[in-house]
Amino acid sequence: MTTVEERAELLDRATATGQAIPQLTSDGPMSLETAYAVQHAGIALRERRGERLAGVKLGFTSKAKAEQMGVSDVIIGSLTDRMRIEDGGTFAVRHGVHPRIEPEVAFRLGPDAELVAVAPALEIIDSRYRDFRFSLADVVADNTSASAFVLGPWTQLDRVDALAVDLLFDGEIVASGSTTDILGDPLRALPAAQRMAAAYGHRLLGGSVLLAGAATAAVALKAGTQVEARVAGLGSVSVRTKED
Ligand code: OOG
Ligand code: MG
């Protein structure tokens, strides 16, 4: 049986090399508590390399995502400053295993971890497991497939339900949804994150980001694509993929 640290190192190496690994649960079952311990150990490895916590993300907050991945419970992961790509920036697909992208809504937290601003966002997810397949515990240990995120312009918080969401590749719509697809209303991401953070040891820091989850299924990325997410009333955010 491998230790929590050894499992975190396996996943960390897969992230660094872009080489997929078998699911951790192929060696036997893993509890959700152990899976979150592996996730935290992986973040600790990143912090030792100088990365700083930038926020948290929720996963499987939409039916489209839960159905795509065959997993239905909401999960929480950590974001670091090194995962952030500037709006309009680039992402090198070769550095990933099999990256995918999804349109999201992001919130900025105020000093008391309250929601103060909202922005359209893109999340690049990249499972470190072969064929992008995993159990709930596997994906939790793998920091909920977090790879990179891009934030669009911040707007002061107002109602954010029932806003149309489109994901475009080179100007063509490849997926569409609504912010209502995110927990019925993305504002529910805060109580969900508070509950998950309290249960599994994450911190909601003032000034940090909360990624509420994808509004559509994720779409595979290849090099040389201009990717844009549009959220009605919030504007758009983009990233360009390159090979290396
Ligand atoms: C897990 C991450 C899910 C979301 O927005 O639902 C997620 C995965 O699909 O690999 O980030
Ligand atoms: Mg996501």
mmCIF file of C-alpha atoms in Angstrom, residues 39-40 42-44 46-47 50-56 77-83 143 149 201-209:
data_model
loop_
_atom_site.group_PDB
_atom_site.id
_atom_site.type_symbol
_atom_site.label_atom_id
_atom_site.label_comp_id
_atom_site.label_asym_id
_atom_site.label_seq_id
_atom_site.Cartn_x
_atom_site.Cartn_y
_atom_site.Cartn_z
ATOM 1 C CA GLN A 39 -4.999 16.344 -2.796
ATOM 2 C CA HIS A 40 -3.676 18.492 0.085
ATOM 3 C CA GLY A 42 -0.087 17.530 -3.747
ATOM 4 C CA ILE A 43 -0.809 21.203 -3.064
ATOM 5 C CA ALA A 44 1.835 21.156 -0.314
ATOM 6 C CA ARG A 46 3.445 22.886 -5.128
ATOM 7 C CA GLU A 47 3.704 25.337 -2.208
ATOM 8 C CA GLY A 50 6.903 28.531 -4.379
ATOM 9 C CA GLU A 51 3.316 28.384 -5.634
ATOM 10 C CA ARG A 52 0.715 30.273 -3.637
ATOM 11 C CA LEU A 53 -2.919 29.459 -3.047
ATOM 12 C CA ALA A 54 -5.159 31.558 -5.294
ATOM 13 C CA GLY A 55 -8.567 30.086 -4.460
ATOM 14 C CA VAL A 56 -10.763 27.045 -4.703
ATOM 15 C CA GLY A 77 -10.100 21.496 -5.332
ATOM 16 C CA SER A 78 -7.408 24.133 -4.848
ATOM 17 C CA LEU A 79 -6.149 26.740 -7.315
ATOM 18 C CA THR A 80 -2.652 28.219 -7.207
ATOM 19 C CA ASP A 81 -1.212 31.382 -8.731
ATOM 20 C CA ARG A 82 0.834 29.308 -11.208
ATOM 21 C CA MET A 83 -2.367 27.856 -12.691
ATOM 22 C CA ASN A 143 -7.036 17.960 -7.289
ATOM 23 C CA PHE A 149 -7.843 28.909 -15.306
ATOM 24 C CA GLY A 201 -9.840 21.322 5.154
ATOM 25 C CA HIS A 202 -9.758 23.978 2.431
ATOM 26 C CA ARG A 203 -9.497 27.673 3.248
ATOM 27 C CA LEU A 204 -11.624 30.402 1.678
ATOM 28 C CA LEU A 205 -9.235 33.344 1.773
ATOM 29 C CA GLY A 206 -10.143 37.020 1.382
ATOM 30 C CA GLY A 207 -9.245 38.242 -2.103
ATOM 31 C CA SER A 208 -9.164 34.715 -3.512
ATOM 32 C CA VAL A 209 -11.112 33.181 -6.383
#
